[in-house]
Amino acid sequence: MVKPIAGIPAAAVMSLVLGACSMAPDYKPPVTTAPAQFKEVAGWTGAAPGDDAVRGDWWSAFDDPVLADLEQRAAAASPTLAAALARYDASRAAARVNEADLLPSAGISGDASRERRSANRPLTTGSAARYNDYVVGGSIAYELDLWGRIRNQVKASKAEAQASKADLASAQLSLQASVADAYFRLRGLDAQAQLLDRSVDAFARAYDLTSKRRSGGIASGIDVNRARTVLGNARAQVATVANQRAATEHEIAALVGELASQFSLPAAVGPLDPPKPPIATPSELLQRRPDIAAAERRVFAANARIGVARAAFFPSLTLGANGGWETTGGSLLTTPNTFWALGPLSSLLTVFDGGKRTAQVKISRAEYDEVAADYRGTVLTAFRQVEDSIAAIHNLSDASVAQKDAAEAAQRTSDIAMSRYRDGASGYLDVVTAQTDALDAQRAYISVQTQRMQASVELVRATGGGVADVPMASAQ
């Protein structure tokens, strides 16, 4: 016999004891090994996980008001973000649906009818009966969650809602990074367009000079055709870059939720210098990534659903009650017209189902194994992406220094070759070769600088968003 505890009735104690049962396995997040620091950089320190940390406007580190405006417009009007928000709202509502099963369900009803009973019915006096019947009442039903089926369903749905919230954060971060990446590609193309415009002007002057020298009998027709070839190639590259810029501008329009035909960004050329990369970001900072948080919550949900499947092997117990008023005439809501019933206390246990419940448990365990493997895969991918981003930042920084030196040397060579050609000290082939090398080297430098900006954005994406108070490395 269960004894009362500190004045609590025995029935309540029994309910608490039974209610504590759960068929779900004890949850332990999948184990992943995190390195003490990243291989590609030294000086990264430890920190507490924080997937709920406020990222802030991480793009403000680039100090570009146009980019800041695009990010705000994307957050307000992006259809991709709106769809992710709708999925999150739906998952929260689904969690509330399952949570409602923890509470009793109650309803009220009313009925009015005119009836005639047969004169030949059993136990009759041989006369028909006519009467009105009025009923007003209510009922209540409550499933006793003895084996944790409902509670585990609630846990699973809440975890799915949390995962959907992380999916929303992931979609937001991805959108922000995509906008920044496309924007810097656009600015890189603007820089290339400016370079090509200057080159076309220079090549046109060289072509005019060669044509005049040809008319004077100083230059050959070969020199004229070489100058014309270089000029034509440069003009073709101008058109190619213009086409790439238009496509990138259209891409940005879609990201910010606007029609490509109604969206434009004026060309602008500025320094493509990425902000200083953070050095204090720890390996644990990957836990700030919303996709890792979402994967872990789905593992928890799958673990809870194992409990739901296992609870099907035990009987369900439902308590019901109803009551109200009924009369055939006269006043309805009076004491003699009341009725009530406590019960039924119903129990249901499936004895034979051909192995259906066993198969369902196997399915739930297999689903758990699947999402656990997905979680580990997500973590491994995250570490790889961070390592890739750090390596890209370092290597592209070195490449930028070397490419800038190459571009400056190529330009000096081009200037010298043109000067020697004017003085008659060399042929036009030297000029063409030097001009082509200079243009290629300068375009390569712009490309490297653009890639450095993209790598900085990718590092933000890989580490789960911007960090407000992170020490920064010295610029290279």
Coordinates of C-alpha atoms in Angstrom, one line a residue:
M1 CA 0.0 0.0 0.0
V2 CA 1.3 3.5 -0.9
K3 CA 1.3 5.8 2.1
P4 CA 0.7 9.5 1.9
I5 CA 3.8 11.7 1.8
A6 CA 3.7 15.0 3.7
G7 CA -0.1 15.2 3.4
I8 CA -0.1 14.2 -0.3
P9 CA -2.9 11.7 -1.1
A10 CA -1.8 8.2 -1.9
A11 CA -3.5 8.4 -5.4
A12 CA -1.5 11.4 -6.2
V13 CA 1.8 9.7 -5.2
M14 CA 0.9 6.7 -7.3
S15 CA 0.2 9.0 -10.3
L16 CA 3.5 10.7 -9.9
V17 CA 5.4 7.4 -9.7
L18 CA 3.7 6.0 -12.7
G19 CA 4.0 9.3 -14.6
A20 CA 7.8 9.2 -14.1
C21 CA 8.1 6.1 -16.4
S22 CA 9.6 6.6 -19.8
M23 CA 10.6 4.1 -22.4
A24 CA 13.1 6.4 -24.1
P25 CA 16.8 5.5 -23.7
D26 CA 18.9 7.9 -21.7
Y27 CA 20.0 10.6 -24.1
K28 CA 23.7 11.2 -24.8
P29 CA 24.7 13.4 -27.7
P30 CA 26.9 11.7 -30.3
V31 CA 30.6 11.9 -29.4
T32 CA 32.8 14.0 -31.7
T33 CA 36.4 14.8 -31.2
A34 CA 37.2 18.5 -31.3
P35 CA 40.8 19.6 -31.8
A36 CA 42.4 21.9 -29.3
Q37 CA 43.2 24.3 -32.1
F38 CA 42.9 24.5 -35.9
K39 CA 45.8 23.2 -37.9
E40 CA 45.9 26.2 -40.2
V41 CA 46.4 28.8 -37.5
A42 CA 48.0 29.1 -34.1
G43 CA 46.6 31.1 -31.1
W44 CA 43.0 30.0 -31.1
T45 CA 41.7 29.8 -27.6
G46 CA 38.9 28.0 -25.8
A47 CA 35.4 29.3 -25.2
A48 CA 32.0 28.1 -24.1
P49 CA 29.5 26.9 -26.7
G50 CA 27.0 29.4 -27.8
D51 CA 24.8 28.5 -30.7
D52 CA 22.3 31.1 -29.3
A53 CA 24.9 33.9 -29.2
V54 CA 23.9 37.1 -30.9
R55 CA 25.8 37.4 -34.1
G56 CA 25.2 41.1 -34.8
D57 CA 25.8 42.8 -38.0
W58 CA 29.1 41.0 -38.8
W59 CA 29.3 42.6 -42.3
S60 CA 29.9 46.0 -40.6
A61 CA 33.5 44.9 -40.3
F62 CA 33.8 45.5 -44.1
D63 CA 32.8 49.2 -43.6
D64 CA 30.6 49.3 -46.7
P65 CA 27.3 51.2 -46.5
V66 CA 26.0 49.7 -49.7
L67 CA 26.6 46.1 -48.4
A68 CA 24.9 47.0 -45.1
D69 CA 21.9 48.3 -47.0
L70 CA 21.7 45.1 -49.1
E71 CA 21.9 42.9 -46.0
Q72 CA 19.0 44.8 -44.4
R73 CA 16.9 44.5 -47.6
A74 CA 17.6 40.8 -47.9
A75 CA 16.5 40.3 -44.2
A76 CA 13.2 42.1 -44.9
A77 CA 12.2 40.7 -48.2
S78 CA 14.1 37.5 -49.1
P79 CA 11.6 34.7 -50.0
T80 CA 14.1 32.1 -48.9
L81 CA 14.2 33.6 -45.4
A82 CA 10.4 33.9 -45.4
A83 CA 10.0 30.2 -46.2
A84 CA 12.4 29.2 -43.4
L85 CA 10.4 31.4 -41.0
A86 CA 7.1 29.7 -42.1
R87 CA 8.7 26.3 -41.5
Y88 CA 9.7 27.4 -38.0
D89 CA 6.2 28.7 -37.2
A90 CA 4.7 25.4 -38.4
S91 CA 7.1 23.3 -36.2
R92 CA 6.2 25.4 -33.1
A93 CA 2.5 24.8 -33.8
A94 CA 3.2 21.1 -34.3
A95 CA 4.9 21.0 -30.9
R96 CA 1.9 22.7 -29.3
V97 CA -0.4 20.1 -30.9
N98 CA 1.5 17.3 -29.2
E99 CA 1.8 19.2 -25.9
A100 CA -2.0 19.6 -25.8
D101 CA -2.2 15.8 -25.3
L102 CA -0.7 16.1 -21.9
L103 CA -3.9 17.9 -20.7
P104 CA -7.5 16.5 -20.5
S105 CA -9.8 17.1 -23.4
A106 CA -13.2 18.5 -22.6
G107 CA -16.3 19.2 -24.6
I108 CA -19.9 20.4 -24.3
S109 CA -22.9 19.2 -26.3
G110 CA -26.6 19.9 -26.7
D111 CA -29.4 17.9 -28.3
A112 CA -33.1 18.5 -28.9
S113 CA -35.4 16.0 -30.6
R114 CA -39.1 15.0 -31.0
E115 CA -39.6 11.3 -30.8
R116 CA -42.4 8.7 -31.3
R117 CA -42.0 5.3 -29.8
S118 CA -43.8 2.3 -31.4
A119 CA -47.0 1.0 -29.8
N120 CA -45.7 -2.6 -30.4
R121 CA -42.3 -2.1 -28.7
P122 CA -41.4 -4.6 -26.0
L123 CA -43.0 -4.1 -22.6
T124 CA -45.5 -1.6 -23.9
T125 CA -49.1 -1.1 -22.9
G126 CA -50.2 -1.1 -26.5
S127 CA -50.0 2.7 -27.1
A128 CA -47.5 4.8 -28.9
A129 CA -45.5 7.4 -27.0
R130 CA -44.7 10.9 -28.3
Y131 CA -42.4 13.2 -26.4
N132 CA -39.7 15.8 -26.6
D133 CA -36.1 15.2 -25.4
Y134 CA -33.7 17.9 -24.4
V135 CA -30.1 17.2 -23.3
V136 CA -27.3 19.6 -22.4
G137 CA -24.1 18.2 -21.0
G138 CA -20.4 17.9 -21.2
S139 CA -17.6 15.3 -21.1
I140 CA -14.0 15.0 -20.2
A141 CA -11.3 12.5 -21.1
Y142 CA -7.7 12.1 -20.0
E143 CA -5.1 9.6 -21.0
L144 CA -2.8 8.6 -18.2
D145 CA 0.7 8.8 -19.7
L146 CA 2.0 5.8 -17.7
W147 CA 4.8 4.9 -20.1
G148 CA 5.8 8.3 -21.3
R149 CA 4.4 7.9 -24.8
I150 CA 2.9 11.4 -24.9
R151 CA 5.7 13.0 -23.0
N152 CA 8.3 11.6 -25.4
Q153 CA 6.2 12.8 -28.3
V154 CA 6.2 16.3 -26.8
K155 CA 10.0 16.1 -26.3
A156 CA 10.5 15.0 -29.8
S157 CA 8.3 17.8 -31.3
K158 CA 9.9 20.5 -29.1
A159 CA 13.3 19.3 -30.2
E160 CA 12.2 19.4 -33.8
A161 CA 10.9 23.0 -33.2
Q162 CA 14.3 23.9 -31.8
A163 CA 16.0 22.3 -34.8
S164 CA 13.7 24.3 -37.1
K165 CA 14.7 27.5 -35.2
A166 CA 18.3 26.6 -35.9
D167 CA 17.5 26.0 -39.5
L168 CA 16.1 29.5 -39.6
A169 CA 19.3 30.9 -38.2
S170 CA 21.3 28.8 -40.7
A171 CA 19.2 30.1 -43.6
Q172 CA 19.7 33.7 -42.3
L173 CA 23.4 33.2 -42.0
S174 CA 23.6 31.6 -45.5
L175 CA 21.6 34.4 -47.0
Q176 CA 23.8 37.1 -45.4
A177 CA 27.0 35.3 -46.6
S178 CA 25.5 34.8 -50.1
V179 CA 24.7 38.5 -50.4
A180 CA 28.2 39.5 -49.2
D181 CA 29.9 37.0 -51.5
A182 CA 27.9 38.2 -54.6
Y183 CA 28.5 41.8 -53.7
F184 CA 32.3 41.5 -53.5
R185 CA 32.3 39.5 -56.8
L186 CA 30.4 42.5 -58.3
R187 CA 32.9 44.9 -57.0
G188 CA 35.7 42.8 -58.3
L189 CA 34.1 42.9 -61.7
D190 CA 33.8 46.7 -61.4
A191 CA 37.5 46.9 -60.8
Q192 CA 38.2 44.7 -63.8
A193 CA 35.9 46.8 -65.9
Q194 CA 37.8 49.9 -64.9
L195 CA 41.1 48.3 -65.7
L196 CA 39.9 47.1 -69.1
D197 CA 38.5 50.6 -69.9
R198 CA 41.9 52.1 -69.2
S199 CA 43.6 49.3 -71.2
V200 CA 41.3 49.8 -74.2
D201 CA 42.2 53.5 -74.2
A202 CA 45.9 52.7 -74.0
F203 CA 45.7 50.1 -76.7
A204 CA 43.7 52.4 -78.9
R205 CA 46.5 55.1 -78.6
A206 CA 49.1 52.4 -79.4
Y207 CA 47.1 51.4 -82.4
D208 CA 46.8 54.9 -83.7
L209 CA 50.6 55.4 -83.2
T210 CA 51.3 52.2 -85.1
S211 CA 49.0 53.2 -87.9
K212 CA 50.7 56.6 -88.3
R213 CA 54.1 54.9 -88.2
R214 CA 52.9 52.5 -90.9
S215 CA 51.7 55.4 -93.1
G216 CA 55.2 57.0 -92.7
G217 CA 56.8 53.8 -93.7
I218 CA 58.4 53.2 -90.2
A219 CA 56.2 50.4 -89.0
S220 CA 55.0 47.3 -90.9
G221 CA 51.6 45.9 -91.5
I222 CA 52.3 43.2 -89.1
D223 CA 52.8 45.7 -86.3
V224 CA 49.4 47.3 -87.1
N225 CA 47.6 44.0 -87.1
R226 CA 49.2 43.1 -83.8
A227 CA 48.1 46.4 -82.2
R228 CA 44.6 45.8 -83.6
T229 CA 44.5 42.3 -82.2
V230 CA 45.4 43.4 -78.7
L231 CA 42.8 46.2 -78.9
G232 CA 40.1 43.8 -80.2
N233 CA 40.8 41.3 -77.4
A234 CA 40.6 44.0 -74.8
R235 CA 37.3 45.2 -76.1
A236 CA 35.9 41.6 -76.1
Q237 CA 37.0 41.2 -72.5
V238 CA 35.1 44.4 -71.6
A239 CA 31.9 42.9 -73.0
T240 CA 32.6 39.6 -71.2
V241 CA 33.0 41.3 -67.9
A242 CA 29.9 43.4 -68.5
N243 CA 27.9 40.2 -69.0
Q244 CA 29.3 38.7 -65.8
R245 CA 28.5 41.8 -63.9
A246 CA 24.9 41.8 -65.2
A247 CA 24.4 38.2 -64.1
T248 CA 25.9 38.9 -60.6
E249 CA 23.7 42.0 -60.3
H250 CA 20.6 39.8 -61.1
E251 CA 21.8 37.3 -58.5
I252 CA 21.9 40.0 -55.8
A253 CA 18.4 41.2 -56.9
A254 CA 17.0 37.7 -56.2
L255 CA 18.8 37.5 -52.9
V256 CA 17.2 40.7 -51.7
G257 CA 13.8 39.8 -53.0
E258 CA 13.5 42.2 -55.9
L259 CA 12.9 41.8 -59.6
A260 CA 16.1 41.8 -61.7
S261 CA 14.5 44.2 -64.2
Q262 CA 13.9 46.8 -61.4
F263 CA 17.2 46.4 -59.5
S264 CA 20.5 48.0 -60.2
L265 CA 23.7 48.8 -58.4
P266 CA 25.9 51.7 -59.7
A267 CA 29.5 50.7 -60.5
A268 CA 32.0 51.6 -57.8
V269 CA 35.6 50.8 -57.5
G270 CA 37.3 50.8 -54.1
P271 CA 40.0 48.9 -52.2
L272 CA 39.4 45.2 -52.0
D273 CA 41.0 44.8 -48.6
P274 CA 39.4 42.2 -46.3
P275 CA 39.1 42.9 -42.6
K276 CA 41.6 41.4 -40.2
P277 CA 40.7 37.7 -39.5
P278 CA 39.9 36.7 -35.8
I279 CA 42.6 34.7 -34.1
A280 CA 40.8 34.0 -30.8
T281 CA 38.0 32.0 -32.3
P282 CA 38.2 28.5 -30.7
S283 CA 37.4 25.1 -32.1
E284 CA 34.5 25.0 -29.7
L285 CA 33.1 28.0 -31.6
L286 CA 31.8 25.5 -34.2
Q287 CA 29.0 24.8 -31.7
R288 CA 27.7 28.3 -32.5
R289 CA 26.9 27.0 -36.0
P290 CA 23.2 26.7 -36.3
D291 CA 23.4 23.6 -38.6
I292 CA 25.2 21.7 -35.9
A293 CA 22.7 22.8 -33.3
A294 CA 19.9 21.6 -35.6
A295 CA 21.5 18.3 -36.2
E296 CA 22.0 17.7 -32.4
R297 CA 18.3 18.5 -31.7
R298 CA 17.2 16.0 -34.3
V299 CA 19.3 13.4 -32.6
F300 CA 17.5 14.1 -29.4
A301 CA 14.1 14.0 -31.1
A302 CA 14.9 10.6 -32.7
N303 CA 15.9 9.3 -29.2
A304 CA 12.6 10.4 -27.8
R305 CA 10.7 8.7 -30.6
I306 CA 12.3 5.4 -29.6
G307 CA 10.5 5.8 -26.3
V308 CA 7.2 6.4 -28.2
A309 CA 7.7 3.2 -30.2
R310 CA 8.5 1.1 -27.1
A311 CA 5.5 2.5 -25.2
A312 CA 3.2 0.8 -27.7
F313 CA 4.1 -2.6 -26.0
F314 CA 2.2 -1.4 -22.9
P315 CA -1.5 -0.8 -22.3
S316 CA -2.9 2.7 -22.6
L317 CA -5.3 3.9 -19.9
T318 CA -7.9 6.5 -20.4
L319 CA -10.3 8.0 -17.8
G320 CA -13.6 9.6 -18.9
A321 CA -16.5 11.4 -17.2
N322 CA -19.6 13.1 -18.4
G323 CA -22.7 14.8 -17.0
G324 CA -25.4 17.3 -17.7
W325 CA -29.2 17.8 -17.7
E326 CA -32.0 16.0 -19.6
T327 CA -35.7 16.5 -19.7
T328 CA -38.7 15.8 -21.8
G329 CA -40.4 19.0 -21.0
G330 CA -40.5 21.9 -18.6
S331 CA -37.5 23.5 -17.1
L332 CA -34.2 21.9 -18.2
L333 CA -31.5 23.1 -15.7
T334 CA -33.1 21.9 -12.5
T335 CA -31.7 19.4 -10.0
P336 CA -34.0 16.5 -10.8
N337 CA -32.9 16.6 -14.4
T338 CA -29.2 16.2 -13.8
F339 CA -27.2 13.1 -14.7
W340 CA -23.5 12.1 -14.4
A341 CA -21.2 9.2 -15.0
L342 CA -17.6 8.6 -13.9
G343 CA -15.9 6.5 -16.4
P344 CA -15.3 4.5 -18.3
L345 CA -11.8 3.8 -17.2
S346 CA -10.7 2.1 -20.4
S347 CA -7.5 0.2 -21.2
L348 CA -6.2 -1.0 -24.5
L349 CA -3.4 -3.4 -25.1
T350 CA -2.7 -5.0 -28.5
V351 CA -2.0 -8.7 -28.0
F352 CA -0.9 -9.6 -31.5
D353 CA 0.0 -7.4 -34.4
G354 CA 2.2 -9.6 -36.5
G355 CA 5.4 -7.9 -35.4
K356 CA 4.3 -4.4 -36.3
R357 CA 5.4 -2.8 -33.0
T358 CA 8.7 -4.6 -33.0
A359 CA 9.3 -3.3 -36.5
Q360 CA 8.4 0.2 -35.5
V361 CA 11.0 0.1 -32.7
K362 CA 13.6 -1.1 -35.2
I363 CA 12.6 1.8 -37.5
S364 CA 12.9 4.4 -34.7
R365 CA 16.4 3.0 -33.8
A366 CA 17.5 3.1 -37.4
E367 CA 16.3 6.7 -37.7
Y368 CA 18.3 7.5 -34.6
D369 CA 21.4 6.0 -36.1
E370 CA 20.8 7.9 -39.3
V371 CA 20.5 11.3 -37.7
A372 CA 23.4 10.5 -35.3
A373 CA 25.6 9.8 -38.3
D374 CA 24.3 13.0 -40.0
Y375 CA 25.3 14.9 -36.9
R376 CA 28.8 13.6 -36.9
G377 CA 29.0 14.3 -40.7
T378 CA 27.9 17.9 -40.1
V379 CA 30.6 18.4 -37.4
L380 CA 33.3 17.0 -39.7
T381 CA 32.1 19.2 -42.6
A382 CA 32.2 22.2 -40.3
F383 CA 35.7 21.6 -39.2
R384 CA 36.8 21.1 -42.8
Q385 CA 35.1 24.4 -43.9
V386 CA 36.8 26.3 -41.1
E387 CA 40.2 24.9 -42.0
D388 CA 39.6 25.6 -45.7
S389 CA 38.7 29.2 -44.9
I390 CA 41.7 29.8 -42.7
A391 CA 44.0 28.3 -45.2
A392 CA 42.5 30.3 -48.0
I393 CA 42.9 33.6 -46.1
H394 CA 46.6 32.8 -45.4
N395 CA 47.5 31.5 -48.8
L396 CA 45.6 34.2 -50.7
S397 CA 47.3 36.9 -48.6
D398 CA 50.6 35.5 -49.7
A399 CA 49.4 35.3 -53.3
S400 CA 48.2 38.9 -53.1
V401 CA 51.6 40.2 -52.2
A402 CA 53.3 38.2 -55.0
Q403 CA 50.7 39.1 -57.6
K404 CA 50.8 42.8 -56.8
D405 CA 54.6 42.7 -57.3
A406 CA 54.1 40.9 -60.6
A407 CA 51.5 43.4 -61.8
E408 CA 53.7 46.3 -61.0
A409 CA 56.7 44.8 -62.7
A410 CA 54.6 43.9 -65.8
Q411 CA 53.3 47.5 -66.0
R412 CA 56.8 48.8 -65.8
T413 CA 57.9 46.4 -68.6
S414 CA 55.0 47.6 -70.7
D415 CA 55.9 51.2 -70.2
I416 CA 59.6 50.5 -71.1
A417 CA 58.6 48.5 -74.2
M418 CA 56.4 51.3 -75.5
S419 CA 59.1 53.9 -74.9
R420 CA 61.7 51.8 -76.7
Y421 CA 59.3 51.3 -79.6
R422 CA 58.7 55.0 -80.0
D423 CA 62.5 55.5 -80.0
G424 CA 62.9 52.7 -82.6
A425 CA 65.0 50.6 -80.2
S426 CA 62.7 47.6 -80.4
G427 CA 59.9 46.0 -82.5
Y428 CA 56.2 46.1 -81.7
L429 CA 56.2 42.5 -80.8
D430 CA 57.8 43.5 -77.5
V431 CA 55.1 46.0 -76.9
V432 CA 52.3 43.6 -77.6
T433 CA 53.8 40.9 -75.3
A434 CA 54.4 43.4 -72.5
Q435 CA 50.9 44.9 -72.7
T436 CA 49.3 41.5 -72.7
D437 CA 51.4 40.4 -69.7
A438 CA 50.6 43.6 -67.8
L439 CA 46.9 43.3 -68.4
D440 CA 46.8 39.6 -67.4
A441 CA 48.9 40.3 -64.2
Q442 CA 46.7 43.2 -63.2
R443 CA 43.5 41.2 -63.7
A444 CA 45.0 38.3 -61.7
Y445 CA 45.7 40.7 -58.9
I446 CA 42.1 42.0 -58.8
S447 CA 40.9 38.3 -58.9
V448 CA 43.1 37.4 -55.9
Q449 CA 41.8 40.4 -54.0
T450 CA 38.2 39.5 -54.8
Q451 CA 38.9 35.9 -53.6
R452 CA 40.3 37.3 -50.3
M453 CA 37.1 39.1 -49.7
Q454 CA 35.1 36.0 -50.4
A455 CA 37.3 33.9 -48.1
S456 CA 36.7 36.4 -45.3
V457 CA 32.9 36.0 -45.8
E458 CA 33.3 32.2 -46.0
L459 CA 35.1 32.2 -42.6
V460 CA 32.2 34.0 -41.1
R461 CA 29.8 31.5 -42.5
A462 CA 32.0 28.5 -41.4
T463 CA 32.3 29.7 -37.8
G464 CA 28.6 30.3 -37.4
G465 CA 28.4 34.1 -37.7
G466 CA 30.3 37.2 -36.6
V467 CA 31.8 37.4 -33.1
A468 CA 31.3 40.7 -31.3
D469 CA 34.3 40.7 -29.0
V470 CA 37.1 38.8 -30.7
P471 CA 40.7 40.0 -30.8
M472 CA 41.8 40.6 -34.4
A473 CA 45.1 39.6 -36.0
S474 CA 47.3 42.2 -37.6
A475 CA 46.7 42.8 -41.2
Q476 CA 49.1 41.2 -43.7

